[in-house]
Short mmCIF file of C-alpha atoms and ligand atoms in Angstrom, two decimals:
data_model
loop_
_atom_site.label_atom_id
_atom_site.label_comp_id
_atom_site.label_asym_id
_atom_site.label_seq_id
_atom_site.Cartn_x
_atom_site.Cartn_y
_atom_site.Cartn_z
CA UNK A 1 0.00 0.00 0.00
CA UNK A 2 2.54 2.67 -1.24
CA UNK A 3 -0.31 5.89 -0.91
CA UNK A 4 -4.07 5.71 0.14
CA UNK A 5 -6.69 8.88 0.68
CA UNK A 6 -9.84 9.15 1.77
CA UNK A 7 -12.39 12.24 2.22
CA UNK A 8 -15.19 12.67 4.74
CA UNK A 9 -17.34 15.07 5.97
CA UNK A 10 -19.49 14.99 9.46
CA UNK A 11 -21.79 17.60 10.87
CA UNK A 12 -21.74 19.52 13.97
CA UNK A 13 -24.22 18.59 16.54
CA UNK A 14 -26.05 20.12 19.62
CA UNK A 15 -26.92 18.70 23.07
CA UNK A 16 -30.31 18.51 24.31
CA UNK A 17 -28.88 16.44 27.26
CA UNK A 18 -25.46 17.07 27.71
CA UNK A 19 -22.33 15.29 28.11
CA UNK A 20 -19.94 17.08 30.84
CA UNK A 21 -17.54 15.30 33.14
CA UNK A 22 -15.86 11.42 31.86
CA UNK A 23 -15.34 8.12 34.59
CA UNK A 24 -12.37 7.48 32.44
CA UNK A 25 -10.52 11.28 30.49
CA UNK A 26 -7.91 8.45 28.52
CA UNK A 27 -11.03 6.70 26.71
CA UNK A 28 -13.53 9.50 27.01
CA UNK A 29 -15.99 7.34 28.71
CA UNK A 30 -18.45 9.60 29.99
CA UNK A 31 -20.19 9.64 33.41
CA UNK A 32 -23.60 9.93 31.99
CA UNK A 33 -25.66 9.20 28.65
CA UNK A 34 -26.37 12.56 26.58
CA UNK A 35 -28.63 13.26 23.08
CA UNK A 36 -28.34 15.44 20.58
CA UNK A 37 -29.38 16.46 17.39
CA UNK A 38 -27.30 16.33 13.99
CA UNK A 39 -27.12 19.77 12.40
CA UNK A 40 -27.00 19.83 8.99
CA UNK A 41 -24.87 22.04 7.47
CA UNK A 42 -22.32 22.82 10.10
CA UNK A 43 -19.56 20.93 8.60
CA UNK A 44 -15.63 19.41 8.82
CA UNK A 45 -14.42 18.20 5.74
CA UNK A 46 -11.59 16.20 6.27
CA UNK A 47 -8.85 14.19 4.21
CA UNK A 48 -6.33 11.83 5.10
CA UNK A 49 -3.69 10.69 2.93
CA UNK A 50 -1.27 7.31 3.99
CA UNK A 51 2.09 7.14 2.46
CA UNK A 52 4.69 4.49 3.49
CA UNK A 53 7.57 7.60 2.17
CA UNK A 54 6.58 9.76 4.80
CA UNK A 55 7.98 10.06 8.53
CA UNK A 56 6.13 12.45 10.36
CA UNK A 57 2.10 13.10 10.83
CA UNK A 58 1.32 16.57 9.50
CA UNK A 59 -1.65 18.30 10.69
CA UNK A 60 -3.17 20.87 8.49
CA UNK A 61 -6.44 22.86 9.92
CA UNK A 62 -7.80 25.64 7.81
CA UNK A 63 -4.81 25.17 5.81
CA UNK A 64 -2.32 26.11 8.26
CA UNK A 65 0.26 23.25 9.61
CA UNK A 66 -0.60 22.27 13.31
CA UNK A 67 2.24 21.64 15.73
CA UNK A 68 2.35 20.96 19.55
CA UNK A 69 -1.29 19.76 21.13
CA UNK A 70 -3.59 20.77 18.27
CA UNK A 71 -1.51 18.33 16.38
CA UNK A 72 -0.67 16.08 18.90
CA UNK A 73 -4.34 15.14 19.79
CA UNK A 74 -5.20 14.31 15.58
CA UNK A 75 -2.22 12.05 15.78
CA UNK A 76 -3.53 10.13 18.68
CA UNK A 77 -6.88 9.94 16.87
CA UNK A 78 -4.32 9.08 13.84
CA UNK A 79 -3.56 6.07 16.42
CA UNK A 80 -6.70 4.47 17.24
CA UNK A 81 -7.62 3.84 13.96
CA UNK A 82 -3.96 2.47 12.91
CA UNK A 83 -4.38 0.00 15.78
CA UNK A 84 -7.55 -1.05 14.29
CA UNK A 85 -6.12 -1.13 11.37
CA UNK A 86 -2.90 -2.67 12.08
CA UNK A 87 -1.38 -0.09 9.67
CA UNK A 88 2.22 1.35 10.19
CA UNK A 89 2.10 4.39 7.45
CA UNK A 90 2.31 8.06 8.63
CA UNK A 91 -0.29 10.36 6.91
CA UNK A 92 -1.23 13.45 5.98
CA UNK A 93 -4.84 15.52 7.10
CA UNK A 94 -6.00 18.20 5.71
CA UNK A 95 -9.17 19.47 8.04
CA UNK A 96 -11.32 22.41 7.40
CA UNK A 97 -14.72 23.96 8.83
CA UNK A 98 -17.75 26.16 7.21
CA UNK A 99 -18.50 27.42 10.55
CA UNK A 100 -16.26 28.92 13.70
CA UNK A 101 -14.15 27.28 15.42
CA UNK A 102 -13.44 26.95 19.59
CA UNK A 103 -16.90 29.38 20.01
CA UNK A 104 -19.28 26.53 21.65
CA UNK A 105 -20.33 25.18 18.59
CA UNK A 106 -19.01 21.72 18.95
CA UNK A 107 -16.27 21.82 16.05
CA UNK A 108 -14.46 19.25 17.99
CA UNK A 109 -17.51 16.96 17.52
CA UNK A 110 -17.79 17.60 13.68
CA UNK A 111 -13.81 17.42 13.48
CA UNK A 112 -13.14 13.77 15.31
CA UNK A 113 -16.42 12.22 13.49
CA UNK A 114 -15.05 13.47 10.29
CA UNK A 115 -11.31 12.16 10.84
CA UNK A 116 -11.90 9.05 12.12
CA UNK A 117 -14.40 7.93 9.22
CA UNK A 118 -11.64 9.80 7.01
CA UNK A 119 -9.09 7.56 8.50
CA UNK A 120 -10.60 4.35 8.54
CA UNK A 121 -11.56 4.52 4.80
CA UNK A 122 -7.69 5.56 3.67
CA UNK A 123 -6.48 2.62 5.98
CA UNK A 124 -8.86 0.20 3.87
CA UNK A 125 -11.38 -0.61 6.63
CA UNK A 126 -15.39 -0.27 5.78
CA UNK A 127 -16.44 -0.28 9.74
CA UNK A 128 -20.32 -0.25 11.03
CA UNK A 129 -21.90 3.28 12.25
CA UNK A 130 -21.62 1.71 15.85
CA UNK A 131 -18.27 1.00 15.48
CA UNK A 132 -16.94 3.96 14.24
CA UNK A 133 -18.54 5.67 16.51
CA UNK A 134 -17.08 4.41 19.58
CA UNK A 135 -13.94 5.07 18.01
CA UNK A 136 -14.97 8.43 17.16
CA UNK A 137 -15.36 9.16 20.77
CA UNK A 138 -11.72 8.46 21.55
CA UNK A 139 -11.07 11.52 20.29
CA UNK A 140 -13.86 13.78 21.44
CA UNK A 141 -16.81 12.33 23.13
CA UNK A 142 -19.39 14.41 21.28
CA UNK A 143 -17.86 13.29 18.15
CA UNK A 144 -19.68 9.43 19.12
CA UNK A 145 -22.57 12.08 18.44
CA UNK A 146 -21.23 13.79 15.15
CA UNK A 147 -20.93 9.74 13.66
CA UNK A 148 -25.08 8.74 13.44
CA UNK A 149 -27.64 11.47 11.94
CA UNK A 150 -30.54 13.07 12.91
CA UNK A 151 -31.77 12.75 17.13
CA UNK A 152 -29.02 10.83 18.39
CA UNK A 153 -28.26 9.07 21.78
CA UNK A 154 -24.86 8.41 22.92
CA UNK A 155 -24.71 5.52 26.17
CA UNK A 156 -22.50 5.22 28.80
CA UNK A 157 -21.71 1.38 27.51
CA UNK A 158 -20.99 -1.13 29.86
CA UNK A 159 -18.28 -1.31 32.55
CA UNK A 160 -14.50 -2.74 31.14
CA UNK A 161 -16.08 -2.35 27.54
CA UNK A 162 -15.25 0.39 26.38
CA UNK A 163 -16.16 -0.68 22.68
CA UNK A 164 -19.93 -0.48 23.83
CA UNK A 165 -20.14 3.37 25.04
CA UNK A 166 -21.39 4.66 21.61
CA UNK A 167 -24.12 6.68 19.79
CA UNK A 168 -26.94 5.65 17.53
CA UNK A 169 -30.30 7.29 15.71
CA UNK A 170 -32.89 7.36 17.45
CA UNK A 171 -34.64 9.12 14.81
CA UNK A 172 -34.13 10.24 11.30
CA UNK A 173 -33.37 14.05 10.46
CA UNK A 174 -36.65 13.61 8.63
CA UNK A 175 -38.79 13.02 11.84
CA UNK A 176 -39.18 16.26 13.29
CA UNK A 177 -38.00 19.72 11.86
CA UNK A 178 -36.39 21.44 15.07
CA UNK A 179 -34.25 23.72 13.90
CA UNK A 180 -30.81 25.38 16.09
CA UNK A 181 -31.04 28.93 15.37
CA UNK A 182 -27.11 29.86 16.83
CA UNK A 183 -26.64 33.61 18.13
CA UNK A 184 -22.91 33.53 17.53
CA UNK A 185 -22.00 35.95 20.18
CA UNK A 186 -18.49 35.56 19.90
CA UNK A 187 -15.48 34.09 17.75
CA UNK A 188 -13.08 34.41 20.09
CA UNK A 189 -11.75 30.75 20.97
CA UNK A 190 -12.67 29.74 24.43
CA UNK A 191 -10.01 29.75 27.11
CA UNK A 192 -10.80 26.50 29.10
CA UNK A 193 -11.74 23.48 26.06
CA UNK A 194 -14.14 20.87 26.92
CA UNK A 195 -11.26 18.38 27.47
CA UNK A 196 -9.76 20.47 30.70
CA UNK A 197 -13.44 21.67 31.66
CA UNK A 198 -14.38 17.16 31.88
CA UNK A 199 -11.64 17.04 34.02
CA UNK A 200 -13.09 19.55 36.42
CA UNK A 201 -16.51 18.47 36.48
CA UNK A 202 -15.82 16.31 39.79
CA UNK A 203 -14.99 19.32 41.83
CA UNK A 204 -18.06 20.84 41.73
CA UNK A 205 -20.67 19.46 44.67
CA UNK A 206 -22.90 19.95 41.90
CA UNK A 207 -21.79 17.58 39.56
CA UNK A 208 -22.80 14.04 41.64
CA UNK A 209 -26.54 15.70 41.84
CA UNK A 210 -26.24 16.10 37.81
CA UNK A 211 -25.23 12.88 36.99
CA UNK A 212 -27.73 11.13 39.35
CA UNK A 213 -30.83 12.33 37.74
CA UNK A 214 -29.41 12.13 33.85
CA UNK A 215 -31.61 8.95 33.04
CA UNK A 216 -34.97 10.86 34.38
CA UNK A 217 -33.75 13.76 32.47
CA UNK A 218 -32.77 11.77 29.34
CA UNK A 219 -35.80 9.50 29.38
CA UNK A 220 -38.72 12.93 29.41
CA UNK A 221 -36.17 14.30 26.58
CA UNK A 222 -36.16 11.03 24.52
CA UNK A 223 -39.98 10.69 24.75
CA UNK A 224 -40.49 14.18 24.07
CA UNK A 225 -38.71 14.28 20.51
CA UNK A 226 -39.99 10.69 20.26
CA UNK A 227 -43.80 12.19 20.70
CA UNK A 228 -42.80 15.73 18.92
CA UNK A 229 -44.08 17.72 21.77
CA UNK A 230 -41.61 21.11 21.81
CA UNK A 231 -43.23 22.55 25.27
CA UNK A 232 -41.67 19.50 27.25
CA UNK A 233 -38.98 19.39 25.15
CA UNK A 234 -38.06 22.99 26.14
CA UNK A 235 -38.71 22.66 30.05
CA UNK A 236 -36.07 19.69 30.06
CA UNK A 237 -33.29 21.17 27.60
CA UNK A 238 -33.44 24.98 29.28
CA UNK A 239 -33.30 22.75 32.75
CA UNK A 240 -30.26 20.18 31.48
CA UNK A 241 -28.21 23.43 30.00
CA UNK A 242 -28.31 25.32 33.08
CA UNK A 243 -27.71 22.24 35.26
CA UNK A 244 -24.40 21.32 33.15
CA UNK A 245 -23.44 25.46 33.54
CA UNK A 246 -24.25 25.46 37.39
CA UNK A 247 -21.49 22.45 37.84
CA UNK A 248 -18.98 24.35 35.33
CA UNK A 249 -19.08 27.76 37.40
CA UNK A 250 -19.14 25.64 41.03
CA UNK A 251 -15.75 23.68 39.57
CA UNK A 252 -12.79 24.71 41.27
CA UNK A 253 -11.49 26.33 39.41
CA UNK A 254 -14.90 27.76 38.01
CA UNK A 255 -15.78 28.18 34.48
CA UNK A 256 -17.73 30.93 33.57
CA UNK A 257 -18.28 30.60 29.56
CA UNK A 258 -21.48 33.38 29.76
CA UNK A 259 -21.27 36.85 28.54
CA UNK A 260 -23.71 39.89 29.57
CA UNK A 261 -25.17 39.31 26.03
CA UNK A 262 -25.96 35.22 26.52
CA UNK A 263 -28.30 35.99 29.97
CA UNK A 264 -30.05 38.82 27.69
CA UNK A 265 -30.78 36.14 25.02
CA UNK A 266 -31.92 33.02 27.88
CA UNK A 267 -34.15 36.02 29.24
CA UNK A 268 -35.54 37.25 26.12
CA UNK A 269 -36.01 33.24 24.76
CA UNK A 270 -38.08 32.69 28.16
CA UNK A 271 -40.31 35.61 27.76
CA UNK A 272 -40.67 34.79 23.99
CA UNK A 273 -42.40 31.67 24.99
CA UNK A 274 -43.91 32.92 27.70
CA UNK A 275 -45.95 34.96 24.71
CA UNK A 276 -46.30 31.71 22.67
CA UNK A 277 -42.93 31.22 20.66
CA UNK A 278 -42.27 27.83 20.52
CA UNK A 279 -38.40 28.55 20.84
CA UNK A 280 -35.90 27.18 23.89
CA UNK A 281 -32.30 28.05 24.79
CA UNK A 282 -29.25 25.63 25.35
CA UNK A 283 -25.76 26.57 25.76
CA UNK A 284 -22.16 24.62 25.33
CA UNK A 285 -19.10 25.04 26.64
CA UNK A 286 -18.97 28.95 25.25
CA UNK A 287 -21.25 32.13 24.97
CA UNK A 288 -23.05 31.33 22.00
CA UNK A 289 -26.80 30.16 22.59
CA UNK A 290 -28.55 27.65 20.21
CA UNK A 291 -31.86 28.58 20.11
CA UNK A 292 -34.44 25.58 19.32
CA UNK A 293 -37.45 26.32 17.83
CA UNK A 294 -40.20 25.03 15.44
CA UNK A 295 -39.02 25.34 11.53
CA UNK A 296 -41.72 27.89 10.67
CA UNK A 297 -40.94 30.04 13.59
CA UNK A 298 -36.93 30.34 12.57
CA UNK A 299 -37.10 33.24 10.73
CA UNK A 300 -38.86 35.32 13.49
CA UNK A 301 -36.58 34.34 15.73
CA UNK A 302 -33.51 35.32 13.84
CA UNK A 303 -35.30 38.41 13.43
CA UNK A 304 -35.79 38.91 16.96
CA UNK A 305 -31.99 38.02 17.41
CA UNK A 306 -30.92 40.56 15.26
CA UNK A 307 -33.34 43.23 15.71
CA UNK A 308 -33.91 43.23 19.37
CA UNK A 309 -30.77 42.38 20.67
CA UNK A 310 -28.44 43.34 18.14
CA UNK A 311 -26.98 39.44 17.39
CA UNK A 312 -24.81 40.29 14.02
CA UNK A 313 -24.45 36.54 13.31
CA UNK A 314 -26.41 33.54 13.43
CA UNK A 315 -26.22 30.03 12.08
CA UNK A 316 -29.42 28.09 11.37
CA UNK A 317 -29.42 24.53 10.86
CA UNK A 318 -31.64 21.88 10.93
CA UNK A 319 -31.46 18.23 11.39
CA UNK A 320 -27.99 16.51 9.69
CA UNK A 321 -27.54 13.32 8.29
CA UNK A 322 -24.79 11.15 9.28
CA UNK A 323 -21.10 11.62 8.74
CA UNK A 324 -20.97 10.30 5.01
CA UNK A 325 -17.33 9.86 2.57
CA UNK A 326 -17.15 12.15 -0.81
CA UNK A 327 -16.99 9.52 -3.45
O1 PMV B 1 -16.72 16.49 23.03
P1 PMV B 1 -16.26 17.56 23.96
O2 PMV B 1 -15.14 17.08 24.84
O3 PMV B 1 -15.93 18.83 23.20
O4 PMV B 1 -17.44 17.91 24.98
C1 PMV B 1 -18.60 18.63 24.61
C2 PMV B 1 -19.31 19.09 25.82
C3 PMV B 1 -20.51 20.00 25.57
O5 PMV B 1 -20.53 20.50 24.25
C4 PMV B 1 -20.41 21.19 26.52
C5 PMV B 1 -21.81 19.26 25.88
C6 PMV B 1 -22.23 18.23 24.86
O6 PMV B 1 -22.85 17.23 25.28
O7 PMV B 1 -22.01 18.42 23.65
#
């Protein structure tokens, strides 16, 4: 196998329940289930290349080279999937986004989905959604997420297999037309990532009270996309976000990842539906909110965004399909 590429793109995808805190930061196991939704649109198209003349990884994001942990955390991804594969060959990736990076819009989720599939391909293996997905996770946990389309549940798996913590559809992008109507507050990248904010989760007294009543949580939130029915849907997300944010800012140290502007927007989204908007608010690890609303009501609320509170840039996207490869 002197030289072997492969191309694949994966969406971005947004946490109704979310995933914050792992029982094991090596495997990114996480210490509690989480769904999301795919977001169509909200892409990382990614290429690897294998060459048995090369010596070195090299990392290319947004066409610039990558060097210390940027690159250091593809080439462990790189890793995984060359133990799979039982490949020796160094490679090349070439990564880029349509949408900002390191803002709380999970690029991290489209970026791992979108390598590992990527990967797997150019090393010559045609793996199972499940698979790949749990694989995916190694290198971001909500990239398990990024993997399957549409509503998507990601399990805990069972203890000392690690193969079995993994996401899957648990219906099609087709089912239900939420759509994520982002207020991107700011594009400044975030100064504590996900990875280092997991490993602070278990300092906050907070975060045992969290974890605890995830399966209640996740269970009202599966049966309300399952049944279509946005009010209970937007009790539980509004109630999961803030309960993920009220461990971050009780961590020690505590992360903070609001601005003056994201409380104005969960204030204004509340009184919107207060007054009959069928729109709700959930927030990542960063300022930006992701407002979920019913498709016919998206353009008001960009509107609103824009007009009311002076949001210059917003991302709408509705359900995505699964990470695919270009042919
Ligand atoms: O995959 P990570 O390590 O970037 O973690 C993502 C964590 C949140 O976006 C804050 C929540 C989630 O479930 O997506």
């Amino acid at each position: 196998m002197p030289s072997t590429g492969a191309t694949a793109i994966a969406n971005a995808n947004i946490a109704f329940i979310k995933y914050w805190g792992n029982r094991d930061e090596k495997l990114r196991l996480p210490s509690n289930a989480s769904l999301s939704m795919t977001l169509a649109g909200l892409e990382t198209e990614t290429t690897v290349e294998f060459n048995d003349g090369w010596q070195r990884d090299e990392v290319f994001i947004g066409g610039e080279a990558q060097t210390g942990a940027a690159r250091e955390r593809v080439v462990a991804q790189l890793e995984v999937v060359r133990a799979r594969a039982a490949l020796g060959l160094r490679a090349r990736v070439s990564s880029r986004n349509n949408f900002p990076s390191g803002t709380g819009i999970a690029s991290s989720a489209s970026a791992f989905a979108a390598l590992t599939l990527a990967a797997a391909a150019a090393a010559g293996l045609s793996l199972p959604e499940p698979e790949l997905s749990a694989l995916a996770r190694q290198g971001s946990g909500s990239a398990a997420r990024s993997v399957p389309g549409g509503f998507v549940e990601w399990v805990m798996g069972e203890e000392g297999k690690p193969e079995t913590s993994l996401a899957y559809t648990i219906a099609p992008p087709e089912y239900w037309d939420l759509t994520d109507v982002i207020a991107v507050v700011s594009q400044n990248p975030k100064s504590v990532g996900s990875t280092s904010g997991h490993a602070l989760a278990k300092t906050s007294p907070l975060q045992a009270a969290r974890v605890a009543t995830v399966p209640e949580r996740l269970a009202r939130c599966r049966e309300a996309v399952l049944s279509r029915d946005f009010a209970r849907l937007a009790d539980i997300v509004e109630l999961d976000s803030n309960l993920m944010h009220a461990v971050m800012m009780t961590s020690m140290p505590p992360l903070i990842y609001w601005e003056p502007i994201t409380i104005a927007i969960m204030k204004s989204v509340r009184r919107w539906r207060s007054e009959g908007l069928p729109v709700c608010f959930t927030i990542d690890a960063g300022p930006n909110v992701h407002c979920l609303c019913a498709a016919e009501v998206a353009a008001e609320v960009h509107r609103r965004l824009h007009d009311n509170l002076d949001v210059k840039r917003v991302l709408v996207a509705g359900p995505g399909g699964p990470a695919r490869l270009r042919s």
